[in-house]
XYZ file of C-alpha atoms in Angstrom:
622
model
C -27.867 -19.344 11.902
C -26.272 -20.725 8.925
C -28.606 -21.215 5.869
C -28.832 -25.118 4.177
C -25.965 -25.310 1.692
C -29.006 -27.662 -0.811
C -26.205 -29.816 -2.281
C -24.455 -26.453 -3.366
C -20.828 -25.556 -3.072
C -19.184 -25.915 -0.128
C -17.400 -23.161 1.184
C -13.908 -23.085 2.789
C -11.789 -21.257 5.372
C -10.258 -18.968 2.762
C -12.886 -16.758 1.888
C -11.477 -14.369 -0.793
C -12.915 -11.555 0.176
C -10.902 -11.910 3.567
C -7.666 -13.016 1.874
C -7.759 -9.767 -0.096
C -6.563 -8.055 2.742
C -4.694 -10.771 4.979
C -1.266 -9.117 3.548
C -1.614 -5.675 5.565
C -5.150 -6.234 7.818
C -4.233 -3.209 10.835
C -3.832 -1.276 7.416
C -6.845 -2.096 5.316
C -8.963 -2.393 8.594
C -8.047 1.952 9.045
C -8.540 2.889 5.644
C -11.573 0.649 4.450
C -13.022 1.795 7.805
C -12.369 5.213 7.529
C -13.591 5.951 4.029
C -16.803 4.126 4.176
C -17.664 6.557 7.189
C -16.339 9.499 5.660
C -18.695 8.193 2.375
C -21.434 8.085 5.176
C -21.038 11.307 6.242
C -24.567 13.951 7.613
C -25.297 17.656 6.047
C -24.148 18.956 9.984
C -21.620 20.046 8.402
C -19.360 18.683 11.407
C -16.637 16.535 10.485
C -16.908 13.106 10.077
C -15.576 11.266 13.804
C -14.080 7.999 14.134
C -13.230 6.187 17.256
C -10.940 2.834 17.115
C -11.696 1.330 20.721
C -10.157 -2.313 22.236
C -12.592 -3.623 24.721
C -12.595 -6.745 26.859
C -16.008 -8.898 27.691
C -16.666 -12.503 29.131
C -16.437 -14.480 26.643
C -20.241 -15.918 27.517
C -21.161 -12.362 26.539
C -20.361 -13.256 23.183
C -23.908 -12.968 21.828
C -25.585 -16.309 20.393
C -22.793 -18.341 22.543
C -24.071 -21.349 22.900
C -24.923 -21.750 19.554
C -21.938 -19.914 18.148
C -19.659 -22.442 20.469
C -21.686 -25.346 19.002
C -20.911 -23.889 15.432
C -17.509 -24.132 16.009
C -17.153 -27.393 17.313
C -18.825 -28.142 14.276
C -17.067 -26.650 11.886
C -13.954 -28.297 13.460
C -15.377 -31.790 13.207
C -16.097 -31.171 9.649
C -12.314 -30.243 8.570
C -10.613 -31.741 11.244
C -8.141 -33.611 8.820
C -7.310 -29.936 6.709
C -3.971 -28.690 8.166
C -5.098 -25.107 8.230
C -8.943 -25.232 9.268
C -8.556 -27.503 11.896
C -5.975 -25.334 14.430
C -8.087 -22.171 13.322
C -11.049 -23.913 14.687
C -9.257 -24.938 17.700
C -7.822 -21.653 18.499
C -11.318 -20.001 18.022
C -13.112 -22.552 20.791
C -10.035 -21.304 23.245
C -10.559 -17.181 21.756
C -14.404 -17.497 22.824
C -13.999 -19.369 25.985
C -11.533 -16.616 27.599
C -12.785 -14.640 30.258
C -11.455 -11.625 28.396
C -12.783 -11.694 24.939
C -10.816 -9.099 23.113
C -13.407 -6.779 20.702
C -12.354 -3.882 18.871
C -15.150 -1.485 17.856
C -15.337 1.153 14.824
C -17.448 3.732 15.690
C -18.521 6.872 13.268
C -20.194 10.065 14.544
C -21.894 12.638 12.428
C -22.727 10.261 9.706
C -26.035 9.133 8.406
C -25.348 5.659 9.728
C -26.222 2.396 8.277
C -29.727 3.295 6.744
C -31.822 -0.099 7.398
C -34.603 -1.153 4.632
C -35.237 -3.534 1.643
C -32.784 -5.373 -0.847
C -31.982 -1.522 -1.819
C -30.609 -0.612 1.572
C -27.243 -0.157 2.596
C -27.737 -2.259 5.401
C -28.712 -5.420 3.291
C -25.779 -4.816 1.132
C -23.630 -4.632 3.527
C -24.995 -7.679 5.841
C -26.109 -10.159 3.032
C -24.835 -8.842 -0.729
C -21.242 -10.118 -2.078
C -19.487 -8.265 -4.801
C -22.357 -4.988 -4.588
C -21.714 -1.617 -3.789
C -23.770 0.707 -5.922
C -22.156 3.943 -4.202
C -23.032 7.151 -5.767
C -19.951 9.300 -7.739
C -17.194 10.473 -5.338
C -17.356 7.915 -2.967
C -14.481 5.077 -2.894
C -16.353 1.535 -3.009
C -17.021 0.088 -5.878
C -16.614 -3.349 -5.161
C -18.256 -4.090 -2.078
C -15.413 -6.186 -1.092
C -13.885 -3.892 1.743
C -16.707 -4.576 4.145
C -14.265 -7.861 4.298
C -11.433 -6.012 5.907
C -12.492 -6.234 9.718
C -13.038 -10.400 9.978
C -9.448 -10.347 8.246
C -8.382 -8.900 12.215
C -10.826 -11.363 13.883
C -9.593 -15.074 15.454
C -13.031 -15.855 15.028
C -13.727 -14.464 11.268
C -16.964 -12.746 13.217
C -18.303 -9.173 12.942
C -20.864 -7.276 14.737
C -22.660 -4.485 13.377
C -24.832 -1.838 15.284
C -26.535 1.085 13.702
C -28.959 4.266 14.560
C -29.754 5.381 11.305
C -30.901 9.061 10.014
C -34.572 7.765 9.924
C -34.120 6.663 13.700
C -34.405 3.018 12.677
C -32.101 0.780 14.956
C -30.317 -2.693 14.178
C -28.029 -5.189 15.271
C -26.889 -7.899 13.239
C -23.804 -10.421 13.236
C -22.151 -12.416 10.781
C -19.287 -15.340 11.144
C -17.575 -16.245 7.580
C -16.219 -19.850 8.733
C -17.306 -23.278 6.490
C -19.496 -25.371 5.260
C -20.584 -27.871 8.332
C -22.986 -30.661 9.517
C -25.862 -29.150 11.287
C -28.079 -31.156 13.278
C -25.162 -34.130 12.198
C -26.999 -34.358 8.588
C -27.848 -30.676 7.078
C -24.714 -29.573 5.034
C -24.509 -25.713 5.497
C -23.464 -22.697 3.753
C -19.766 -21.011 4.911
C -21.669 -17.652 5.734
C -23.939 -17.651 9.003
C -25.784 -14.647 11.182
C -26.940 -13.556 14.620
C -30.255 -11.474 14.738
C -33.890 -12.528 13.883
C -34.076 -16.654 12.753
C -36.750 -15.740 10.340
C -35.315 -15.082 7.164
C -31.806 -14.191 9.102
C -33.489 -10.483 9.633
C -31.956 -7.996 12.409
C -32.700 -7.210 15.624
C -34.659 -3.681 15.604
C -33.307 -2.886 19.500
C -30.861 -4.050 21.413
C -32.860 -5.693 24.659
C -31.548 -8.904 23.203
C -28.057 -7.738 23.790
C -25.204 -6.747 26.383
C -25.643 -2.812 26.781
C -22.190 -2.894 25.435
C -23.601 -3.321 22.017
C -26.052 -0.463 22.234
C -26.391 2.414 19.810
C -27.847 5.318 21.060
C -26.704 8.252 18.386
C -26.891 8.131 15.152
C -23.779 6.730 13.468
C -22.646 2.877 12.992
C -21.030 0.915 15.293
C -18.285 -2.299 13.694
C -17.685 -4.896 16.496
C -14.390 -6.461 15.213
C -15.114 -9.575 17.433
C -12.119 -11.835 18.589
C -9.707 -9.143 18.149
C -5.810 -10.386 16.943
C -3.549 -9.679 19.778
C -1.399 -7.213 17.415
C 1.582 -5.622 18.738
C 1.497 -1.892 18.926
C -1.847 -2.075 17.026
C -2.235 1.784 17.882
C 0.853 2.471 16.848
C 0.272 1.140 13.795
C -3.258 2.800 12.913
C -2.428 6.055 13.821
C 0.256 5.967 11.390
C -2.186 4.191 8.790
C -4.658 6.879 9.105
C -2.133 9.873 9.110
C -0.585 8.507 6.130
C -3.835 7.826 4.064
C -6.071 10.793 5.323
C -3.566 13.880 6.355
C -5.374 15.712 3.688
C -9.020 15.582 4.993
C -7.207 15.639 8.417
C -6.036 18.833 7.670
C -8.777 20.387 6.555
C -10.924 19.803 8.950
C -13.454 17.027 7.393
C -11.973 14.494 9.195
C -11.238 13.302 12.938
C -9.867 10.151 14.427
C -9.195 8.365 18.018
C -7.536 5.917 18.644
C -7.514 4.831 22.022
C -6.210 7.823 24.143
C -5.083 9.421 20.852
C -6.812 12.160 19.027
C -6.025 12.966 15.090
C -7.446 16.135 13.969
C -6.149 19.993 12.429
C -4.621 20.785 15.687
C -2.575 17.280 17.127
C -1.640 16.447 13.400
C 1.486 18.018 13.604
C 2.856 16.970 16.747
C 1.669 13.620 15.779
C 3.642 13.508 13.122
C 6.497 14.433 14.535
C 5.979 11.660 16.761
C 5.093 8.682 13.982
C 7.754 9.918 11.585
C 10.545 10.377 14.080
C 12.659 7.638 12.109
C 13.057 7.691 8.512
C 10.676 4.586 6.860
C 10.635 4.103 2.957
C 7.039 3.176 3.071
C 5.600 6.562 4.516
C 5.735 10.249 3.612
C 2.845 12.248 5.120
C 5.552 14.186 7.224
C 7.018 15.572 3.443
C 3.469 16.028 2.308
C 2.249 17.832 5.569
C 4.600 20.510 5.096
C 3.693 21.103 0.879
C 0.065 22.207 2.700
C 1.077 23.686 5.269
C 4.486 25.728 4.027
C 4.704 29.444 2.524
C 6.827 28.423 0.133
C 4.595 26.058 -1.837
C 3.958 26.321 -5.162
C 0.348 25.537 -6.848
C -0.668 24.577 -10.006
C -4.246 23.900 -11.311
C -6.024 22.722 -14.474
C -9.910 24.025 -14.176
C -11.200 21.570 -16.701
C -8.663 19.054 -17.856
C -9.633 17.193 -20.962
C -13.194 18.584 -20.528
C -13.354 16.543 -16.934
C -12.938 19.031 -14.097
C -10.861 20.166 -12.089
C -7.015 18.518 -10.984
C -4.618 20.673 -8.621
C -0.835 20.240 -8.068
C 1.307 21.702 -4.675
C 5.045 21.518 -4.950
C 7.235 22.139 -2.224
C 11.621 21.745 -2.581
C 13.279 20.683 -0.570
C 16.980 18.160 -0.568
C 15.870 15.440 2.071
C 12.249 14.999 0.202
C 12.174 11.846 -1.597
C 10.665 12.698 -5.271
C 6.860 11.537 -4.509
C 3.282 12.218 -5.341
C 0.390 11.844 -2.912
C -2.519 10.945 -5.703
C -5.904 11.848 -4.547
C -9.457 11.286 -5.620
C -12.499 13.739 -4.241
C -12.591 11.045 -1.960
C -9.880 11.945 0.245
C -8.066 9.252 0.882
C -4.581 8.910 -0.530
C -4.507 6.056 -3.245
C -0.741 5.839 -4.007
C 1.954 7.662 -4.166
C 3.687 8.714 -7.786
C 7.896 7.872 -7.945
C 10.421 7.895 -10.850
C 10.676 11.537 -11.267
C 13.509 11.885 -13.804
C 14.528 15.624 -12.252
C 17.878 16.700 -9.824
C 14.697 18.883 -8.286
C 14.119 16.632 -4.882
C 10.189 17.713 -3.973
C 7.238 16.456 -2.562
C 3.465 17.076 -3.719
C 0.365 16.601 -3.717
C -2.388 15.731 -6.435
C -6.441 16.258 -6.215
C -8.986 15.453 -8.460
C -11.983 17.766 -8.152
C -13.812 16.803 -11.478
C -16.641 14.470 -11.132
C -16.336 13.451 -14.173
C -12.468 12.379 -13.942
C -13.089 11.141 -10.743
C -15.743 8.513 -11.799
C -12.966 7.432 -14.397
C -10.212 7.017 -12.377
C -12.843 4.969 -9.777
C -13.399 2.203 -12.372
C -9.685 1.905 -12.690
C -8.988 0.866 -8.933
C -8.455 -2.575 -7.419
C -10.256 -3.466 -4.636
C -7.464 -1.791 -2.377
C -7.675 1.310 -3.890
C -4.103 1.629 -4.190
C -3.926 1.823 -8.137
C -4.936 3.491 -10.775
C -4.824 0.440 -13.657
C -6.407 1.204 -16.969
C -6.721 -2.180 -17.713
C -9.945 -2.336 -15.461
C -11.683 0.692 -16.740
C -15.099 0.355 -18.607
C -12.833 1.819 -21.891
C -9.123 0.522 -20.838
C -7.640 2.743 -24.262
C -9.446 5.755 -22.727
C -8.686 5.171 -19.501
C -4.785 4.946 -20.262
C -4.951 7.761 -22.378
C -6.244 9.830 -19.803
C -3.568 8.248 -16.959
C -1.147 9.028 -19.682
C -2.063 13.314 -19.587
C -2.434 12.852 -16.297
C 1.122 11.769 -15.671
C 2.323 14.273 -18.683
C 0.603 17.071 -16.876
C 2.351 16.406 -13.464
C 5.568 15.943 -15.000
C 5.773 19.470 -16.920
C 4.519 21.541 -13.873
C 7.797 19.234 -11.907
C 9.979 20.380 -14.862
C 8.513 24.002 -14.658
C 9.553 24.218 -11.102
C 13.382 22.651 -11.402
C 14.211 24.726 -14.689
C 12.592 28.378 -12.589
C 15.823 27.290 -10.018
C 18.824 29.488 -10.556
C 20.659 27.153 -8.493
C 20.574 23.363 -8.620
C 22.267 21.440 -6.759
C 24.050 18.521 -7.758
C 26.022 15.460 -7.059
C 28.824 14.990 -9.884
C 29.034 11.250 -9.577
C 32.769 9.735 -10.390
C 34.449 13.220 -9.372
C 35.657 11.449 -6.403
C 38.124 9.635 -7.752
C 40.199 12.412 -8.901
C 40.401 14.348 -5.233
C 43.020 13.392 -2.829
C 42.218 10.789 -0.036
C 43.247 13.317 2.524
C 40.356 15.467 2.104
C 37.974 13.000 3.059
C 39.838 11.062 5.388
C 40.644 14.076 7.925
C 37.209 14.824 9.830
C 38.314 18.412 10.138
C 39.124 18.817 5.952
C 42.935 20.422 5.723
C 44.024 24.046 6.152
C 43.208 26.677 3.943
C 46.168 28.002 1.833
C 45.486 31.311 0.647
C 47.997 32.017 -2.491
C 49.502 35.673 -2.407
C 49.585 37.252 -5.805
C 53.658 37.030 -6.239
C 54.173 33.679 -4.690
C 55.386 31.533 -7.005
C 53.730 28.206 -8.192
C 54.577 24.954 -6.970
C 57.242 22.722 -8.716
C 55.236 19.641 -8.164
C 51.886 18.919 -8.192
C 51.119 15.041 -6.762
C 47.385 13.737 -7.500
C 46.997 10.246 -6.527
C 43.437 8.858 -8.020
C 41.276 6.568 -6.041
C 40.167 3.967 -8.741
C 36.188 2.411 -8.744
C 35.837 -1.349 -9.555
C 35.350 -1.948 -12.969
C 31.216 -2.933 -13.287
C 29.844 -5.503 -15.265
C 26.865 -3.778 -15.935
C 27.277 0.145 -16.868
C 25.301 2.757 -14.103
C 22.977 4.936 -16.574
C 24.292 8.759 -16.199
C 22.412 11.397 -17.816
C 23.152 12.770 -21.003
C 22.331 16.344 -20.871
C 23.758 16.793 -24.735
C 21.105 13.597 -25.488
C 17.358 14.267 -26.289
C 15.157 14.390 -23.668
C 12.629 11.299 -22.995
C 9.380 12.126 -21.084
C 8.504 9.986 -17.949
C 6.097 8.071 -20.039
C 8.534 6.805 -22.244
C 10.396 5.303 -19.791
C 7.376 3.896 -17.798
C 6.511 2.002 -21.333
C 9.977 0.679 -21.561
C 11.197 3.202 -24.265
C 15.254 4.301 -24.399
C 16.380 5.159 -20.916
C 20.216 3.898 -20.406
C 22.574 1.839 -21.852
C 21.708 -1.937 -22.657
C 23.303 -4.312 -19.841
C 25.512 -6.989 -21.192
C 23.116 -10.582 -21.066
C 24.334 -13.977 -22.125
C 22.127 -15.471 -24.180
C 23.811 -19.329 -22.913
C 22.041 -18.788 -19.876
C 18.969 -16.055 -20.050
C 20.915 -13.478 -17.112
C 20.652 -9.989 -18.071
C 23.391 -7.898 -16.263
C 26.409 -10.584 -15.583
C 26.989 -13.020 -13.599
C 25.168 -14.571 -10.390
C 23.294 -17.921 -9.458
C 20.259 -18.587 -7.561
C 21.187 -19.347 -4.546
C 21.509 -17.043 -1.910
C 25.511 -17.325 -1.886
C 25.601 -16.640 -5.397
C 26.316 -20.170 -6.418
C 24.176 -21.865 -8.901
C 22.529 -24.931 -8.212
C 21.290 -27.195 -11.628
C 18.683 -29.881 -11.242
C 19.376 -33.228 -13.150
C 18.450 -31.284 -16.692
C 21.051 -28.391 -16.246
C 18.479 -25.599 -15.793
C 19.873 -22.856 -12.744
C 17.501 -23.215 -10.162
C 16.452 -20.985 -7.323
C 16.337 -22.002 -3.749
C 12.377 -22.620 -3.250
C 12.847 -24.304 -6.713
C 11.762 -22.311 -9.483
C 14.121 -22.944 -13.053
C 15.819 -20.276 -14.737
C 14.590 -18.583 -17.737
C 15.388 -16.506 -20.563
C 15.034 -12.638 -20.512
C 15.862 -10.066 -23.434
C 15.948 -6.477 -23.887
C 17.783 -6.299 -20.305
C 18.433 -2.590 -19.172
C 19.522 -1.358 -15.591
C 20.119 2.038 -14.470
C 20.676 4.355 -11.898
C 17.403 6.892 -11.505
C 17.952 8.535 -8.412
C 21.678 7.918 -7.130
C 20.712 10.250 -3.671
C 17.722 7.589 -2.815
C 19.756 4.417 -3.944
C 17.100 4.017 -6.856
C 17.808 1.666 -10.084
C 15.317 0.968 -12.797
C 15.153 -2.496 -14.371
C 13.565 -3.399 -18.053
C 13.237 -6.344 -19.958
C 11.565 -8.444 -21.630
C 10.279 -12.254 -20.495
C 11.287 -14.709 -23.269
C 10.471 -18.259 -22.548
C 8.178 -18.366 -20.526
C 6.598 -15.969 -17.595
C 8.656 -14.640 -14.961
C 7.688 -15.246 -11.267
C 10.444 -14.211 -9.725
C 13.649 -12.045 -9.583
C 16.838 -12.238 -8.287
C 18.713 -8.851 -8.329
C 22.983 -8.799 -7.203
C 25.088 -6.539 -6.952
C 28.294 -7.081 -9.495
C 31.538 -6.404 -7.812
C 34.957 -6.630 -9.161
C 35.524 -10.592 -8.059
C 31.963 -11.680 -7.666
C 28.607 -11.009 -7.051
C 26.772 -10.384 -4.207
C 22.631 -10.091 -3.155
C 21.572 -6.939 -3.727
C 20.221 -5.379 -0.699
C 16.790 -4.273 -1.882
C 14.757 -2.592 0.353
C 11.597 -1.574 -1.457
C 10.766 -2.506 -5.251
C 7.430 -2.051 -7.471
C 6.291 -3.699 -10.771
C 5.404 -1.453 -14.063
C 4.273 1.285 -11.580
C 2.312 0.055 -9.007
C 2.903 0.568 -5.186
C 6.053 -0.307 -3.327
C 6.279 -3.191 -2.378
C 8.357 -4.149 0.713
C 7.738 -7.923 1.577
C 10.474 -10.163 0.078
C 10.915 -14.295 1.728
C 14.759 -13.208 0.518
C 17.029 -10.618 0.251
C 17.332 -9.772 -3.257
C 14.757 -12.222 -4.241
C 11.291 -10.245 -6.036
C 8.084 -11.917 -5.928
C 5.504 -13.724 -6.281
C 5.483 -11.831 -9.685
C 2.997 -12.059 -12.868
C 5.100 -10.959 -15.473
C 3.802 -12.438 -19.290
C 6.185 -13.874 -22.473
C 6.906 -11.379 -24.095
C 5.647 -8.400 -22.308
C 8.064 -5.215 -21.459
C 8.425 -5.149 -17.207
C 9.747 -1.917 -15.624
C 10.819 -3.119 -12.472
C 12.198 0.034 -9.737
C 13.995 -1.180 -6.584
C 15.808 1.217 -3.821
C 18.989 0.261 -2.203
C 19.591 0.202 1.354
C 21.435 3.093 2.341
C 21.302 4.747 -1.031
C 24.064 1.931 -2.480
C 25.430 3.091 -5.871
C 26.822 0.252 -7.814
C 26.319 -1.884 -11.024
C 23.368 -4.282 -10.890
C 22.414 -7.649 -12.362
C 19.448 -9.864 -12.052
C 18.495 -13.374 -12.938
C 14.779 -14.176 -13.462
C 12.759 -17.729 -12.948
C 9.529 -19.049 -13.555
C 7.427 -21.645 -11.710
């Protein structure tokens, strides 16, 4: 039933909880689901168990289907003229009249369930509160906006939920986030409707009502992701999800998952890793920080009360094909993001834990909805929150630093010595005879060295000074000195030479002169411009500036070559230190962005195929 809108406001297709997680849905569908049962978890003592199921049903199974099918017919009549609403609503009718109705169901073991009560229950939060969570310290919601995650994966925008709580108490309840609509051809309605009691939109307390298929008979919580998206390699794709978000608690023991025929837990982890993370994939690194827990040679740093907050632990393990990163954990156990820009030669992976309540409860209020940030900014105290982020950083850094200076030998890549070594060497597969000299034998009367000569570059590739003071990782992260400033021309805003906005490199004007990208943004003025090499092994170049004009909503990043330009190919950027981001409608081209006037951006992109060369970008604002 969907409540009486009483000349309220109307609600459309794009609810925002939903759209939160429309980007990545397989993804936030495994890790919202995952840590709101491992928040739910009994005193057995038995580790949390989650089972990700696809099941098939008639699609007059579909409970309430008469008067779901009339709702939809409905809510199509009432935006039959909106380009989006319309097919959705049409697609839906032809999703719940299949005789296979695809359903995926969530279901947790060893938990306390979805405890059923008054407005103080987690049952009626989760059913009929928006923007309430109220967990207790520790656990990950704080929003209450992740409940949201599954009808992102549902045709329908419907979601079941089944429950036997601790107390015994059982419940079955469904809600469908569609539109407002005409009921009875007069009543306006609210977006938000349920299946369960009529009378005051209340639960069914047993499931005699329902298909068996729906019935709960241990306690745990059942999520009936109804309408299920025909994903491809949907498995595929969760297993690698959860391995990536929860190898810790994996690990350990607190935490096991199936999915479909597939088991995750202390003793498959392993070989499913080796399976997931057969190919190399810039986006995922639980294979590097499996083997920091799991190696001998591991080294382990903690902090038993940092700044008076608890506990935080550190585990370091070398080694040349790791990537530089970070796992960052809460108490929580699920991986929020994962810390780059290591200015070190060390190449390591580790992990990070937060034991402190205290510190913990902090670094909560600093998460988005997605928990895949820490961002002061949204703290209760945003100076104390990035003064603590600050230490936090400072204190990971040193025990990184700690480990690379204990290293007799480092090994490193002497970038430009190329030049000056014969072709030969690298052009014969098998190298070139060894000559050994005898003591008497007399040296050579002529010595040829022919030089292989690098293109000139427009924009100079930061090296490191080692005679040069050394800046901490913060200072570079805030946009302090960190390489040498790229050339910009102030004529035309570019920092870093030369390059248009269009894909070809050309640049196209509109009638008032202003460089304009393809999907039509103008070009604008940036100042400050820096761009250097931080990692020349992983391809990785660091970008700072500093809007001028106006704010920048997109970048265009090339490649500056000795005749021309060309699009850089970028395969993974962030912005100011957020996660990286891999979505991009063209090569080379960053955004949607938000950066402000005036307002220093640290922007970090890595190169296909670890590409060292001299960068420029162009920026442009809606």
């Amino acid at each position: 039933m969907f409540p009486d809108n009483n000349f309220g406001v109307e609600s459309g297709l794009n609810d925002p909880g939903i759209q939160t997680f429309k980007d990545h849905p397989l993804t936030s569908l495994a890790r919202e689901g995952l840590q709101n049962s491992s928040d739910a978890h009994d005193d057995s003592g038995k580790p949390v168990e989650v089972h990700f199921t696809r099941l098939e049903i008639p699609g007059k199974e579909f409970p309430g289907y008469d008067d779901f099918k009339k709702t939809l017919q409905a809510c199509l009549a009432f935006t039959k003229s909106s380009p989006q609403a319309a097919p959705f609503f049409e697609n839906a009718l032809q999703v719940l009249a299949s005789d296979k109705l695809p359903i995926l169901r969530i279901s947790d073991f060893n938990t306390t369930g979805i405890v059923v009560g008054d407005r103080s229950s987690d049952w009626f939060k989760l059913i009929k509160s928006v923007g309430i969570s109220d967990k207790s310290a520790g656990k990950l919601g704080s929003f209450g906006i992740g409940k949201h995650a599954p009808f992102a994966c549902s045709d329908l925008q419907t979601v079941f939920y089944a429950t036997k709580d601790k107390n015994g108490v059982t419940a079955f309840q469904g809600v469908a986030k569609l539109v407002s609509h005409r009921r009875d051809k007069k009543i306006i309605t609210q977006g938000t409707g349920y299946f369960g009691n009529k009378s005051g939109n209340q639960p069914l307390l047993d499931f005699g009502r329902v298909s068996p298929i729906f019935e709960r008979k241990k306690v745990g919580a059942d999520i009936y992701v109804m309408g299920f998206h025909p994903y491809e390699d949907w498995e595929a794709k969760i297993i690698k999800t959860v391995i990536e978000s929860f190898f810790v608690a994996i690990h350990y023991g607190t935490l096991i998952v199936k999915i479909g025929k597939t088991t995750l837990n202390k003793t498959s982890l392993p070989d499913q890793i080796k399976t997931h993370y057969a190919e190399p994939d810039p986006a995922f690194f639980a294979d590097a920080y499996y083997r920091v827990l799991t190696s001998d040679d591991t080294e382990h740093f903690d902090e038993p009360d940092f700044e008076g907050m608890g506990k935080i632990k550190l585990s370091i393990l070398e080694d040349k094909d790791f990537r530089k990163k970070v796992a960052m954990f809460r108490r929580s156990g699920m991986k929020i993001f994962d810390k780059g820009h290591f200015q070190t030669p060390l190449r390591f992976a580790g992990v990070f834990t937060v034991e402190g309540q205290a510190l913990d409860t902090l670094l909560r209020s600093t998460e988005p909805p997605s928990h895949t940030a820490w961002e002061p900014e949204r703290g209760a105290d945003p100076a104390a929150s990035k003064r603590i982020l600050k230490k936090i950083h400072t204190w990971i850094n040193d025990r990184v630093r700690a480990l690379s200076s204990s290293e007799d030998v480092a090994e490193v890549d002497a970038e430009g010595v190329s030049q000056f070594l014969p072709d030969d060497i690298e052009d014969d597969v098998h190298g070139t005879p060894q000559h050994v000299e005898a003591i008497n034998d007399e040296p050579a009367e002529k010595i040829e060295i022919r030089l292989r000569r690098s293109p000139p570059s427009a924009v100079p590739v930061y090296q490191p000074d080692n005679n040069a003071p050394e800046h901490s990782e913060e200072e570079e992260e805030e946009g302090g000195e960190g390489g040498p400033d790229g050339p910009t021309n102030d004529s035309d805003g570019g920092g870093g030479g030369g390059g248009g906005g269009g894909l070809d490199g050309t640049q196209n004007q509109n009638k008032n002169g202003q460089q304009k990208v393809e999907h039509g943004n103008k070009r604008v003025d940036i100042a400050n411009v820096r761009i250097f090499c931080t990692d020349s092994a992983a391809g990785q170049y660091r970008l700072l500036f500093e809007p001028v004009s106006s704010a920048v909503s997109h970048l265009r990043v090339f490649v500056v070559g000795e005749v021309g330009t060309e699009i850089a190919p970028v395969m993974t950027y962030s912005i100011n230190e957020g996660p990286e981001l891999t979505e991009m409608t063209e090569q080379g081209l960053l955004g949607p962005l938000e950066l402000p006037k005036g307002e220093r951006a640290v922007i970090d992109v890595v190169l296909q195929d670890a590409l060292h060369c001299a960068l420029g970008v162009n920026a442009y604002a809606n």
